[in-house]
Tab-separated table of C-alpha atoms in Angstrom:
chain	number	residue	atom	x	y	z
A	23	UNK	CA	206.532	-72.686	-25.948
A	24	UNK	CA	208.956	-71.856	-28.669
A	25	UNK	CA	208.615	-70.427	-32.110
A	26	UNK	CA	210.376	-72.429	-34.792
A	27	UNK	CA	211.161	-69.737	-37.349
A	28	UNK	CA	211.807	-72.249	-40.106
A	29	UNK	CA	208.328	-73.638	-39.489
A	30	UNK	CA	206.933	-70.100	-39.465
A	31	UNK	CA	208.471	-69.338	-42.855
A	32	UNK	CA	207.468	-72.752	-44.215
A	33	UNK	CA	203.899	-72.268	-42.967
A	34	UNK	CA	203.733	-68.825	-44.532
A	35	UNK	CA	204.863	-70.284	-47.842
A	36	UNK	CA	202.454	-73.188	-47.398
A	37	UNK	CA	199.656	-70.758	-46.722
A	38	UNK	CA	200.430	-68.606	-49.756
A	39	UNK	CA	200.597	-71.701	-51.948
A	40	UNK	CA	197.285	-72.828	-50.505
A	41	UNK	CA	195.787	-69.407	-51.186
A	42	UNK	CA	196.892	-69.630	-54.821
A	43	UNK	CA	195.653	-73.212	-55.226
A	44	UNK	CA	192.307	-72.511	-53.581
A	45	UNK	CA	191.848	-69.431	-55.694
A	46	UNK	CA	192.505	-71.452	-58.826
A	47	UNK	CA	190.613	-74.633	-57.990
A	48	UNK	CA	187.895	-73.499	-55.654
A	49	UNK	CA	186.809	-69.871	-55.494
A	50	UNK	CA	187.240	-68.958	-59.126
A	51	UNK	CA	185.361	-71.943	-60.635
A	52	UNK	CA	182.679	-71.922	-57.966
A	53	UNK	CA	182.025	-68.177	-58.227
A	54	UNK	CA	182.102	-68.430	-62.009
A	55	UNK	CA	179.560	-71.273	-61.946
A	56	UNK	CA	177.351	-69.315	-59.563
A	57	UNK	CA	177.610	-66.207	-61.744
A	58	UNK	CA	176.762	-68.187	-64.860
A	59	UNK	CA	173.807	-69.773	-63.142
A	60	UNK	CA	172.618	-66.396	-61.906
A	61	UNK	CA	172.929	-64.990	-65.414
A	62	UNK	CA	171.086	-67.990	-66.805
A	63	UNK	CA	168.327	-67.631	-64.227
A	64	UNK	CA	168.150	-63.896	-64.894
A	65	UNK	CA	167.879	-64.514	-68.628
A	66	UNK	CA	165.281	-67.212	-68.043
A	67	UNK	CA	163.339	-64.857	-65.802
A	68	UNK	CA	163.586	-62.152	-68.424
A	69	UNK	CA	162.456	-64.599	-71.080
A	70	UNK	CA	159.630	-65.769	-68.842
A	71	UNK	CA	158.627	-62.151	-68.282
A	72	UNK	CA	158.678	-61.512	-72.021
A	73	UNK	CA	156.638	-64.638	-72.598
A	74	UNK	CA	154.255	-63.577	-69.874
A	75	UNK	CA	153.838	-60.169	-71.499
A	76	UNK	CA	153.284	-61.885	-74.841
A	77	UNK	CA	150.845	-64.307	-73.259
A	78	UNK	CA	149.005	-61.419	-71.631
A	79	UNK	CA	148.899	-59.635	-74.962
A	80	UNK	CA	147.607	-62.749	-76.684
A	81	UNK	CA	145.101	-63.267	-73.900
A	82	UNK	CA	143.865	-59.694	-74.306
A	83	UNK	CA	143.690	-60.158	-78.051
A	84	UNK	CA	141.823	-63.411	-77.647
A	85	UNK	CA	139.458	-61.810	-75.165
A	86	UNK	CA	138.809	-58.942	-77.549
A	87	UNK	CA	138.174	-61.401	-80.371
A	88	UNK	CA	135.921	-63.389	-78.113
A	89	UNK	CA	133.962	-60.289	-77.173
A	90	UNK	CA	133.724	-59.267	-80.830
A	91	UNK	CA	132.621	-62.778	-81.696
A	92	UNK	CA	129.998	-62.712	-78.930
A	93	UNK	CA	128.765	-59.333	-80.070
A	94	UNK	CA	128.598	-60.533	-83.707
A	95	UNK	CA	126.869	-63.679	-82.564
A	96	UNK	CA	124.270	-61.662	-80.666
A	97	UNK	CA	123.743	-59.335	-83.637
A	98	UNK	CA	123.460	-62.282	-86.036
A	99	UNK	CA	121.130	-64.045	-83.630
A	100	UNK	CA	118.939	-60.940	-83.341
A	101	UNK	CA	118.954	-60.566	-87.130
A	102	UNK	CA	118.132	-64.236	-87.623
A	103	UNK	CA	115.308	-63.991	-85.065
A	104	UNK	CA	113.937	-60.883	-86.781
A	105	UNK	CA	114.276	-62.547	-90.195
A	106	UNK	CA	112.575	-65.670	-88.909
A	107	UNK	CA	109.757	-63.584	-87.411
A	108	UNK	CA	109.372	-61.683	-90.696
A	109	UNK	CA	109.474	-64.931	-92.669
A	110	UNK	CA	106.913	-66.449	-90.301
A	111	UNK	CA	104.673	-63.407	-90.715
A	112	UNK	CA	105.089	-63.532	-94.507
A	113	UNK	CA	104.319	-67.239	-94.559
A	114	UNK	CA	101.325	-66.701	-92.285
A	115	UNK	CA	100.084	-63.860	-94.474
A	116	UNK	CA	100.611	-65.957	-97.595
A	117	UNK	CA	98.834	-68.904	-95.983
A	118	UNK	CA	95.958	-66.650	-94.872
A	119	UNK	CA	95.737	-65.163	-98.332
A	120	UNK	CA	95.827	-68.590	-99.915
A	121	UNK	CA	93.205	-69.817	-97.457
A	122	UNK	CA	91.071	-66.779	-98.255
A	123	UNK	CA	91.521	-67.409	-101.995
A	124	UNK	CA	90.661	-71.067	-101.588
A	125	UNK	CA	87.662	-70.100	-99.484
A	126	UNK	CA	86.606	-67.592	-102.104
A	127	UNK	CA	87.059	-70.144	-104.883
A	128	UNK	CA	85.196	-72.681	-102.823
A	129	UNK	CA	82.372	-70.201	-102.309
A	130	UNK	CA	82.374	-69.365	-105.980
A	131	UNK	CA	82.416	-73.041	-106.931
A	132	UNK	CA	79.680	-73.763	-104.428
A	133	UNK	CA	77.624	-70.836	-105.688
A	134	UNK	CA	78.205	-71.914	-109.266
A	135	UNK	CA	77.236	-75.446	-108.439
A	136	UNK	CA	74.169	-74.237	-106.625
A	137	UNK	CA	73.272	-71.975	-109.517
A	138	UNK	CA	73.786	-74.760	-112.048
A	139	UNK	CA	71.713	-77.055	-109.925
A	140	UNK	CA	69.078	-74.399	-109.509
A	141	UNK	CA	69.112	-73.638	-113.240
A	142	UNK	CA	68.805	-77.298	-114.023
A	143	UNK	CA	65.915	-77.679	-111.608
A	144	UNK	CA	64.275	-74.549	-112.969
A	145	UNK	CA	64.771	-75.713	-116.521
A	146	UNK	CA	63.364	-79.136	-115.756
A	147	UNK	CA	60.469	-77.594	-113.938
A	148	UNK	CA	59.836	-75.175	-116.785
A	149	UNK	CA	60.045	-78.059	-119.236
A	150	UNK	CA	57.574	-80.021	-117.148
A	151	UNK	CA	55.187	-77.079	-116.868
A	152	UNK	CA	55.482	-76.469	-120.581
A	153	UNK	CA	54.890	-80.141	-121.371
A	154	UNK	CA	51.826	-80.179	-119.080
A	155	UNK	CA	50.574	-76.928	-120.572
A	156	UNK	CA	51.177	-78.237	-124.042
A	157	UNK	CA	49.350	-81.476	-123.252
A	158	UNK	CA	46.450	-79.682	-121.583
A	159	UNK	CA	46.073	-77.266	-124.465
A	160	UNK	CA	46.276	-80.000	-127.082
A	161	UNK	CA	43.789	-82.210	-125.246
A	162	UNK	CA	41.246	-79.546	-124.338
A	163	UNK	CA	41.564	-77.116	-127.232
A	164	UNK	CA	43.191	-79.274	-129.932
A	165	UNK	CA	45.753	-76.526	-130.326
A	166	UNK	CA	49.377	-77.094	-131.494
A	167	UNK	CA	51.379	-75.046	-129.004
A	168	UNK	CA	54.499	-74.972	-131.204
A	169	UNK	CA	52.530	-73.556	-134.114
A	170	UNK	CA	50.867	-71.018	-131.834
A	171	UNK	CA	54.285	-69.942	-130.537
A	172	UNK	CA	55.518	-69.330	-134.096
A	173	UNK	CA	52.287	-67.413	-134.815
A	174	UNK	CA	52.817	-65.230	-131.764
A	175	UNK	CA	56.498	-64.642	-132.723
A	176	UNK	CA	55.514	-63.640	-136.244
A	177	UNK	CA	52.902	-61.316	-134.806
A	178	UNK	CA	55.509	-59.745	-132.488
A	179	UNK	CA	57.851	-59.157	-135.426
A	180	UNK	CA	55.187	-57.547	-137.445
A	181	UNK	CA	54.153	-55.316	-134.567
A	182	UNK	CA	57.661	-54.426	-133.517
A	183	UNK	CA	58.124	-50.893	-132.140
A	184	UNK	CA	59.820	-48.288	-134.304
A	185	UNK	CA	62.858	-48.022	-132.091
A	186	UNK	CA	63.322	-51.795	-131.995
A	187	UNK	CA	62.806	-51.935	-135.722
A	188	UNK	CA	65.517	-49.334	-136.269
A	189	UNK	CA	67.945	-51.222	-134.083
A	190	UNK	CA	67.121	-54.438	-135.880
A	191	UNK	CA	67.657	-52.863	-139.305
A	192	UNK	CA	70.938	-51.200	-138.206
A	193	UNK	CA	72.282	-54.457	-136.810
A	194	UNK	CA	71.354	-56.292	-139.914
A	195	UNK	CA	72.885	-53.732	-142.337
A	196	UNK	CA	76.177	-53.259	-140.469
A	197	UNK	CA	77.145	-56.872	-140.946
A	198	UNK	CA	76.267	-59.485	-143.484
A	199	UNK	CA	75.927	-62.194	-140.825
A	200	UNK	CA	73.087	-64.606	-141.150
A	201	UNK	CA	69.934	-64.170	-139.082
A	202	UNK	CA	69.930	-67.022	-136.599
A	203	UNK	CA	66.509	-68.311	-135.562
A	204	UNK	CA	66.650	-70.665	-132.613
A	205	UNK	CA	63.715	-72.808	-131.425
A	206	UNK	CA	63.225	-75.581	-128.846
A	207	UNK	CA	62.026	-78.119	-131.416
A	208	UNK	CA	62.539	-78.340	-135.142
A	209	UNK	CA	60.118	-76.181	-137.143
A	210	UNK	CA	58.310	-77.207	-140.283
A	211	UNK	CA	59.137	-75.700	-143.671
A	212	UNK	CA	55.866	-73.843	-143.557
A	213	UNK	CA	56.849	-72.220	-140.277
A	214	UNK	CA	60.264	-71.383	-141.781
A	215	UNK	CA	58.622	-69.655	-144.676
A	216	UNK	CA	56.188	-67.774	-142.411
A	217	UNK	CA	59.021	-66.521	-140.218
A	218	UNK	CA	61.195	-65.581	-143.246
A	219	UNK	CA	58.367	-63.631	-144.859
A	220	UNK	CA	57.662	-61.826	-141.570
A	221	UNK	CA	61.281	-60.804	-141.176
A	222	UNK	CA	61.649	-59.891	-144.798
A	223	UNK	CA	58.696	-57.567	-144.381
A	224	UNK	CA	60.747	-55.653	-141.806
A	225	UNK	CA	64.216	-55.826	-143.354
A	226	UNK	CA	63.419	-56.237	-146.997
A	227	UNK	CA	64.446	-59.227	-149.088
A	228	UNK	CA	67.050	-61.255	-147.428
A	229	UNK	CA	68.102	-64.830	-148.159
A	230	UNK	CA	70.543	-65.608	-145.344
A	231	UNK	CA	68.690	-67.502	-142.626
A	232	UNK	CA	69.922	-70.101	-140.236
A	233	UNK	CA	67.410	-72.206	-138.310
A	234	UNK	CA	68.758	-74.069	-135.273
A	235	UNK	CA	67.318	-75.950	-132.292
A	236	UNK	CA	68.268	-75.734	-128.650
A	237	UNK	CA	67.032	-78.431	-126.299
A	238	UNK	CA	67.515	-76.085	-123.364
A	239	UNK	CA	64.888	-73.695	-124.671
A	240	UNK	CA	61.372	-74.229	-123.390
A	241	UNK	CA	59.047	-73.128	-126.071
A	242	UNK	CA	59.354	-69.852	-127.986
A	243	UNK	CA	61.625	-68.460	-130.689
A	244	UNK	CA	64.956	-66.580	-130.560
A	245	UNK	CA	66.126	-64.255	-133.289
A	246	UNK	CA	69.706	-62.993	-133.280
A	247	UNK	CA	71.831	-61.093	-135.721
A	248	UNK	CA	75.032	-59.214	-135.017
A	249	UNK	CA	74.315	-58.421	-131.375
A	250	UNK	CA	70.628	-57.710	-131.857
A	251	UNK	CA	68.320	-60.236	-130.245
A	252	UNK	CA	64.548	-60.598	-130.352
A	253	UNK	CA	63.197	-63.322	-128.159
A	254	UNK	CA	59.904	-64.648	-127.081
A	255	UNK	CA	59.604	-67.843	-125.069
A	256	UNK	CA	57.547	-69.730	-122.543
A	257	UNK	CA	60.389	-69.500	-120.034
A	258	UNK	CA	59.929	-65.720	-119.742
A	259	UNK	CA	56.469	-66.331	-118.362
A	260	UNK	CA	57.693	-68.996	-116.020
A	261	UNK	CA	60.604	-66.830	-114.848
A	262	UNK	CA	58.136	-64.057	-114.144
A	263	UNK	CA	56.031	-66.573	-112.251
A	264	UNK	CA	59.064	-67.656	-110.247
A	265	UNK	CA	59.905	-64.054	-109.384
A	266	UNK	CA	56.356	-63.441	-108.219
A	267	UNK	CA	56.465	-66.597	-106.125
A	268	UNK	CA	59.794	-65.611	-104.538
A	269	UNK	CA	58.524	-62.136	-103.683
A	270	UNK	CA	55.354	-63.627	-102.120
A	271	UNK	CA	57.499	-66.049	-100.125
A	272	UNK	CA	59.819	-63.246	-98.864
A	273	UNK	CA	56.838	-61.148	-97.827
A	274	UNK	CA	55.389	-64.106	-95.940
A	275	UNK	CA	58.729	-64.637	-94.152
A	276	UNK	CA	58.919	-60.967	-93.156
A	277	UNK	CA	55.373	-61.124	-91.785
A	278	UNK	CA	56.274	-64.256	-89.812
A	279	UNK	CA	59.318	-62.543	-88.346
A	280	UNK	CA	57.241	-59.515	-87.251
B	9	UNK	CA	203.924	-84.190	-22.948
B	10	UNK	CA	204.487	-82.086	-26.059
B	11	UNK	CA	202.746	-78.729	-25.902
B	12	UNK	CA	203.243	-78.034	-29.597
B	13	UNK	CA	203.392	-80.371	-32.606
B	14	UNK	CA	206.580	-78.476	-33.529
B	15	UNK	CA	208.335	-80.549	-30.956
B	16	UNK	CA	207.590	-83.792	-32.802
B	17	UNK	CA	210.428	-83.744	-35.332
B	18	UNK	CA	210.682	-86.309	-38.108
B	19	UNK	CA	213.689	-85.043	-39.962
B	20	UNK	CA	216.293	-82.482	-39.160
B	21	UNK	CA	219.152	-80.985	-41.131
B	22	UNK	CA	220.853	-77.791	-40.050
B	23	UNK	CA	218.016	-75.349	-39.307
B	24	UNK	CA	215.627	-77.254	-41.579
B	25	UNK	CA	213.266	-79.395	-39.584
B	26	UNK	CA	210.335	-81.412	-40.828
B	27	UNK	CA	208.010	-81.617	-37.874
B	28	UNK	CA	204.436	-82.738	-37.243
B	29	UNK	CA	203.111	-79.230	-37.847
B	30	UNK	CA	204.411	-79.192	-41.395
B	31	UNK	CA	203.233	-82.726	-42.099
B	32	UNK	CA	199.706	-82.130	-40.870
B	33	UNK	CA	199.630	-78.816	-42.739
B	34	UNK	CA	200.570	-80.577	-45.958
B	35	UNK	CA	197.961	-83.244	-45.286
B	36	UNK	CA	195.314	-80.592	-44.730
B	37	UNK	CA	196.446	-78.713	-47.854
B	38	UNK	CA	196.398	-81.895	-49.893
B	39	UNK	CA	192.932	-82.748	-48.649
B	40	UNK	CA	191.606	-79.276	-49.428
B	41	UNK	CA	193.171	-79.014	-52.871
B	42	UNK	CA	192.287	-82.540	-53.974
B	43	UNK	CA	188.742	-82.105	-52.659
B	44	UNK	CA	188.375	-78.777	-54.481
B	45	UNK	CA	189.773	-80.183	-57.724
B	46	UNK	CA	187.574	-83.292	-57.569
B	47	UNK	CA	184.405	-81.335	-56.926
B	48	UNK	CA	185.028	-78.368	-59.221
B	49	UNK	CA	186.103	-80.413	-62.260
B	50	UNK	CA	182.465	-81.404	-62.809
B	51	UNK	CA	180.801	-78.122	-62.056
B	52	UNK	CA	177.367	-77.631	-63.541
B	53	UNK	CA	175.668	-74.344	-64.298
B	54	UNK	CA	172.247	-75.899	-64.644
B	55	UNK	CA	169.555	-75.841	-61.961
B	56	UNK	CA	170.359	-79.395	-60.865
B	57	UNK	CA	173.790	-79.756	-59.244
B	58	UNK	CA	175.593	-82.408	-57.181
B	59	UNK	CA	175.340	-82.264	-53.390
B	60	UNK	CA	179.114	-81.677	-53.073
B	61	UNK	CA	178.933	-78.747	-55.449
B	62	UNK	CA	175.976	-77.469	-53.482
B	63	UNK	CA	177.936	-77.701	-50.187
B	64	UNK	CA	180.972	-75.973	-51.690
B	65	UNK	CA	178.795	-73.257	-53.222
B	66	UNK	CA	177.116	-72.685	-49.867
B	67	UNK	CA	180.516	-72.359	-48.138
B	68	UNK	CA	182.017	-70.068	-50.789
B	69	UNK	CA	178.899	-67.887	-51.039
B	70	UNK	CA	178.728	-67.756	-47.215
B	71	UNK	CA	182.337	-66.545	-47.007
B	72	UNK	CA	181.651	-64.050	-49.801
B	73	UNK	CA	178.642	-62.661	-47.949
B	74	UNK	CA	180.593	-62.376	-44.704
B	75	UNK	CA	183.364	-60.437	-46.445
B	76	UNK	CA	180.729	-58.149	-47.974
B	77	UNK	CA	179.097	-57.609	-44.586
B	78	UNK	CA	182.418	-56.539	-43.089
B	79	UNK	CA	182.455	-53.687	-45.587
B	80	UNK	CA	184.611	-54.959	-48.419
B	81	UNK	CA	182.603	-54.184	-51.518
B	82	UNK	CA	184.560	-56.404	-53.889
B	83	UNK	CA	184.687	-59.716	-52.023
B	84	UNK	CA	186.108	-61.661	-54.994
B	85	UNK	CA	189.359	-59.701	-54.494
B	86	UNK	CA	189.729	-60.791	-50.865
B	87	UNK	CA	188.064	-64.208	-50.819
B	88	UNK	CA	191.291	-65.947	-51.830
B	89	UNK	CA	193.095	-64.756	-48.717
B	90	UNK	CA	190.306	-64.514	-46.132
B	91	UNK	CA	188.479	-67.625	-47.363
B	92	UNK	CA	191.618	-69.716	-47.332
B	93	UNK	CA	192.422	-68.510	-43.803
B	94	UNK	CA	188.996	-69.612	-42.639
B	95	UNK	CA	188.981	-72.934	-44.495
B	96	UNK	CA	192.541	-73.830	-43.502
B	97	UNK	CA	191.943	-73.144	-39.797
B	98	UNK	CA	188.474	-74.763	-39.902
B	99	UNK	CA	189.694	-77.951	-41.622
B	100	UNK	CA	192.765	-78.118	-39.378
B	101	UNK	CA	190.594	-77.809	-36.283
B	102	UNK	CA	187.885	-80.113	-37.643
B	103	UNK	CA	190.284	-83.033	-37.837
B	104	UNK	CA	190.724	-83.104	-34.080
B	105	UNK	CA	187.939	-85.666	-34.145
B	106	UNK	CA	190.529	-88.084	-35.530
B	107	UNK	CA	192.561	-89.942	-32.917
B	108	UNK	CA	196.211	-88.961	-32.451
B	109	UNK	CA	195.706	-85.916	-34.625
B	110	UNK	CA	197.349	-82.721	-33.551
B	111	UNK	CA	196.115	-79.648	-35.438
B	112	UNK	CA	198.788	-77.407	-37.006
B	113	UNK	CA	196.930	-74.447	-35.510
B	114	UNK	CA	198.027	-75.748	-32.111
B	115	UNK	CA	201.541	-74.728	-33.072
B	116	UNK	CA	202.559	-71.162	-32.287
B	117	UNK	CA	204.721	-71.214	-35.414
B	118	UNK	CA	201.663	-71.750	-37.574
B	119	UNK	CA	199.527	-69.129	-35.850
B	120	UNK	CA	202.428	-66.687	-35.978
B	121	UNK	CA	202.881	-67.448	-39.648
B	122	UNK	CA	199.171	-66.840	-40.276
B	123	UNK	CA	199.224	-63.678	-38.167
B	124	UNK	CA	202.272	-62.409	-40.102
B	125	UNK	CA	200.421	-63.207	-43.322
B	126	UNK	CA	197.535	-61.048	-42.106
B	127	UNK	CA	199.986	-58.384	-40.920
B	128	UNK	CA	201.473	-58.268	-44.423
B	129	UNK	CA	198.153	-58.617	-46.219
B	130	UNK	CA	196.684	-55.538	-44.524
B	131	UNK	CA	199.194	-53.063	-46.037
B	132	UNK	CA	199.253	-55.074	-49.277
B	133	UNK	CA	195.507	-54.661	-49.844
B	134	UNK	CA	195.605	-51.119	-48.421
B	135	UNK	CA	198.319	-50.058	-50.871
B	136	UNK	CA	196.602	-51.913	-53.723
B	137	UNK	CA	193.387	-50.029	-53.048
B	138	UNK	CA	194.625	-46.524	-52.110
B	139	UNK	CA	198.234	-46.306	-53.279
B	140	UNK	CA	201.471	-46.397	-51.285
B	141	UNK	CA	201.550	-42.867	-49.822
B	142	UNK	CA	197.833	-42.675	-49.245
B	143	UNK	CA	198.057	-45.855	-47.238
B	144	UNK	CA	201.046	-44.644	-45.210
B	145	UNK	CA	199.107	-41.476	-44.466
B	146	UNK	CA	196.559	-43.541	-42.558
B	147	UNK	CA	199.209	-44.111	-39.874
B	148	UNK	CA	199.383	-40.383	-39.076
B	149	UNK	CA	195.654	-39.953	-38.836
B	150	UNK	CA	193.985	-38.135	-37.219
B	151	UNK	CA	197.381	-36.510	-36.238
B	152	UNK	CA	200.996	-37.560	-36.598
B	153	UNK	CA	201.115	-38.020	-32.815
B	154	UNK	CA	199.072	-41.178	-33.410
B	155	UNK	CA	201.867	-42.758	-35.512
B	156	UNK	CA	203.516	-44.766	-32.678
B	157	UNK	CA	200.150	-45.808	-31.359
B	158	UNK	CA	199.028	-46.968	-34.756
B	159	UNK	CA	202.234	-48.988	-35.208
B	160	UNK	CA	201.847	-50.512	-31.738
B	161	UNK	CA	198.217	-51.286	-32.570
B	162	UNK	CA	199.272	-53.065	-35.757
B	163	UNK	CA	201.852	-55.176	-33.988
B	164	UNK	CA	199.768	-55.921	-30.916
B	165	UNK	CA	196.728	-57.005	-32.881
B	166	UNK	CA	198.899	-59.301	-34.986
B	167	UNK	CA	200.356	-60.755	-31.838
B	168	UNK	CA	196.885	-61.078	-30.354
B	169	UNK	CA	195.709	-62.954	-33.454
B	170	UNK	CA	198.535	-65.430	-33.195
B	171	UNK	CA	198.291	-65.966	-29.454
B	172	UNK	CA	194.472	-66.193	-29.436
B	173	UNK	CA	194.325	-68.957	-31.980
B	174	UNK	CA	197.305	-70.812	-30.564
B	175	UNK	CA	196.026	-70.488	-26.990
B	176	UNK	CA	192.552	-71.713	-27.782
B	177	UNK	CA	193.608	-74.688	-29.880
B	178	UNK	CA	196.554	-75.644	-27.734
B	179	UNK	CA	194.531	-75.354	-24.525
B	180	UNK	CA	191.830	-77.557	-26.015
B	181	UNK	CA	194.401	-80.200	-26.887
B	182	UNK	CA	196.030	-79.907	-23.478
B	183	UNK	CA	192.715	-80.270	-21.638
B	184	UNK	CA	191.873	-83.408	-23.642
B	185	UNK	CA	195.340	-84.860	-22.958
B	186	UNK	CA	195.042	-84.175	-19.228
B	187	UNK	CA	191.471	-85.523	-19.091
B	188	UNK	CA	192.552	-88.652	-20.970
B	189	UNK	CA	195.068	-89.397	-18.235
B	190	UNK	CA	192.506	-88.762	-15.463
B	191	UNK	CA	189.298	-90.176	-16.908
B	192	UNK	CA	189.769	-91.934	-20.220
B	193	UNK	CA	186.030	-92.487	-20.891
B	194	UNK	CA	183.263	-90.067	-22.025
B	195	UNK	CA	184.717	-86.783	-20.774
B	196	UNK	CA	187.394	-86.553	-23.514
B	197	UNK	CA	184.672	-87.116	-26.137
B	198	UNK	CA	182.638	-84.235	-24.775
B	199	UNK	CA	185.754	-82.100	-24.662
B	200	UNK	CA	186.555	-83.059	-28.274
B	201	UNK	CA	183.091	-81.900	-29.310
B	202	UNK	CA	183.672	-78.688	-27.401
B	203	UNK	CA	187.090	-78.393	-29.040
B	204	UNK	CA	185.428	-78.811	-32.435
B	205	UNK	CA	183.076	-75.947	-31.667
B	206	UNK	CA	185.917	-73.810	-30.317
B	207	UNK	CA	187.968	-74.606	-33.402
B	208	UNK	CA	185.194	-73.491	-35.753
B	209	UNK	CA	184.591	-70.341	-33.744
B	210	UNK	CA	188.316	-69.567	-33.777
B	211	UNK	CA	188.462	-70.078	-37.531
B	212	UNK	CA	185.601	-67.637	-37.889
B	213	UNK	CA	187.128	-65.122	-35.446
B	214	UNK	CA	190.562	-65.262	-37.056
B	215	UNK	CA	189.274	-64.797	-40.593
B	216	UNK	CA	186.684	-62.165	-39.687
B	217	UNK	CA	189.293	-60.154	-37.759
B	218	UNK	CA	191.603	-60.393	-40.761
B	219	UNK	CA	188.724	-59.144	-42.924
B	220	UNK	CA	188.048	-56.295	-40.497
B	221	UNK	CA	191.725	-55.243	-40.487
B	222	UNK	CA	191.854	-55.323	-44.271
B	223	UNK	CA	188.537	-53.456	-44.463
B	224	UNK	CA	189.919	-50.795	-42.093
B	225	UNK	CA	192.967	-50.427	-44.318
B	226	UNK	CA	190.988	-50.063	-47.536
B	227	UNK	CA	188.153	-48.055	-45.955
B	228	UNK	CA	189.921	-44.710	-46.458
B	229	UNK	CA	190.179	-45.351	-50.155
B	230	UNK	CA	186.527	-46.470	-50.389
B	231	UNK	CA	185.394	-43.344	-48.499
B	232	UNK	CA	187.488	-41.168	-50.782
B	233	UNK	CA	186.042	-42.803	-53.908
B	234	UNK	CA	182.492	-42.411	-52.604
B	235	UNK	CA	183.109	-38.753	-51.847
B	236	UNK	CA	184.551	-38.182	-55.319
B	237	UNK	CA	181.587	-39.928	-56.913
B	238	UNK	CA	179.137	-37.908	-54.812
B	239	UNK	CA	180.742	-34.624	-55.892
B	240	UNK	CA	181.103	-35.632	-59.521
B	241	UNK	CA	178.818	-38.520	-60.466
B	242	UNK	CA	179.981	-38.471	-64.118
């Protein structure tokens, strides 16, 4: 076992050279690469952390918006429901009102129709009664009913009460309208003259007369001038008869109910 | 039978001799340098790296960590010396798996050379860290009476380094050579595997002891700096 001092020196030099070479080609580049990678990873981690913070922030923001949206949605929904309920109520009220109006109109129309029908029936009945009366009177007493009606009217004018007379005169003097004399059938000239002279005796001389006929009238004579009306007709008697009949009927019904 | 590869001489002129130790050392050096150059010329700093780069990084980082664990806070300053010691001894011993290979670490000249390198490196790093006089002062600590003992300690530990490595590697080689002559089958293979393990352990022991010696030399300076920092953090 010997030590070769040349080899020792040579090995020392070899070792130092190896140290230098390894430093240059191994440790330095490897440690540098590791450092760079560590820095890169650190920066990536930092970036990831920043992104995470940003993402969290955005998530929070989104959540807040979502909550606000939900809240708005609920409010809008509640408002829409309330509006719809109000609208429904309004529509229902309007429909009820309309239905009530229609019902009212229908009632009115029905009542009107019934009244018209009733009037027509009454008129026809009155006409029939008058015709029968007229026929009976003419056959049994040889009396002209029309002429008798004029006679009675003239008599009524002549015997008019003072208050009625005053009203008649006032109505006549306030306006220069003609005196309208309405009858159911056309009167003769003689009857015209008789009526004119009767009226003239109340009002004084007056030349404006207008004689008309109305098929709806059942006997009698109507006098009208400027709101004043003097009437005498067969229908008044019949209407009175109808009223009496209705009252008798109602009484009979009440008795039956008791 | 040659005990040391020094005895296998290829060329001789005056006191200059080119022996097997030098040749195998150059071969190992060439292998290490070429390997390092080939792998590190395509280094990547991305997440995906080659397996060779990965192996080298693992080795270098491992050595770095070991140096740090010994107490040297700036391992990049010492990795050149300590790392090369470890890698040179480890590669030299690893090649014993090759037939007819005699590791340069089996030569006392090599181990002495490495031990002298450590012996010189210790004051070199000590002076670099603490300054010339501060380092010399460590020899008279705790009292100047300790000076001869400290010097003896320095020399004896250097000698121990050299002899330990040489003894272990040489004895391994000797055992294999003897066993080859007695029983040429199986047993030498087992002994080679054992020699491989011993070689790696020796590489580790040698380099870690070197690190410990260096750490002991620079420790005074580190302690002093820490104390200064503690008293005046600014």
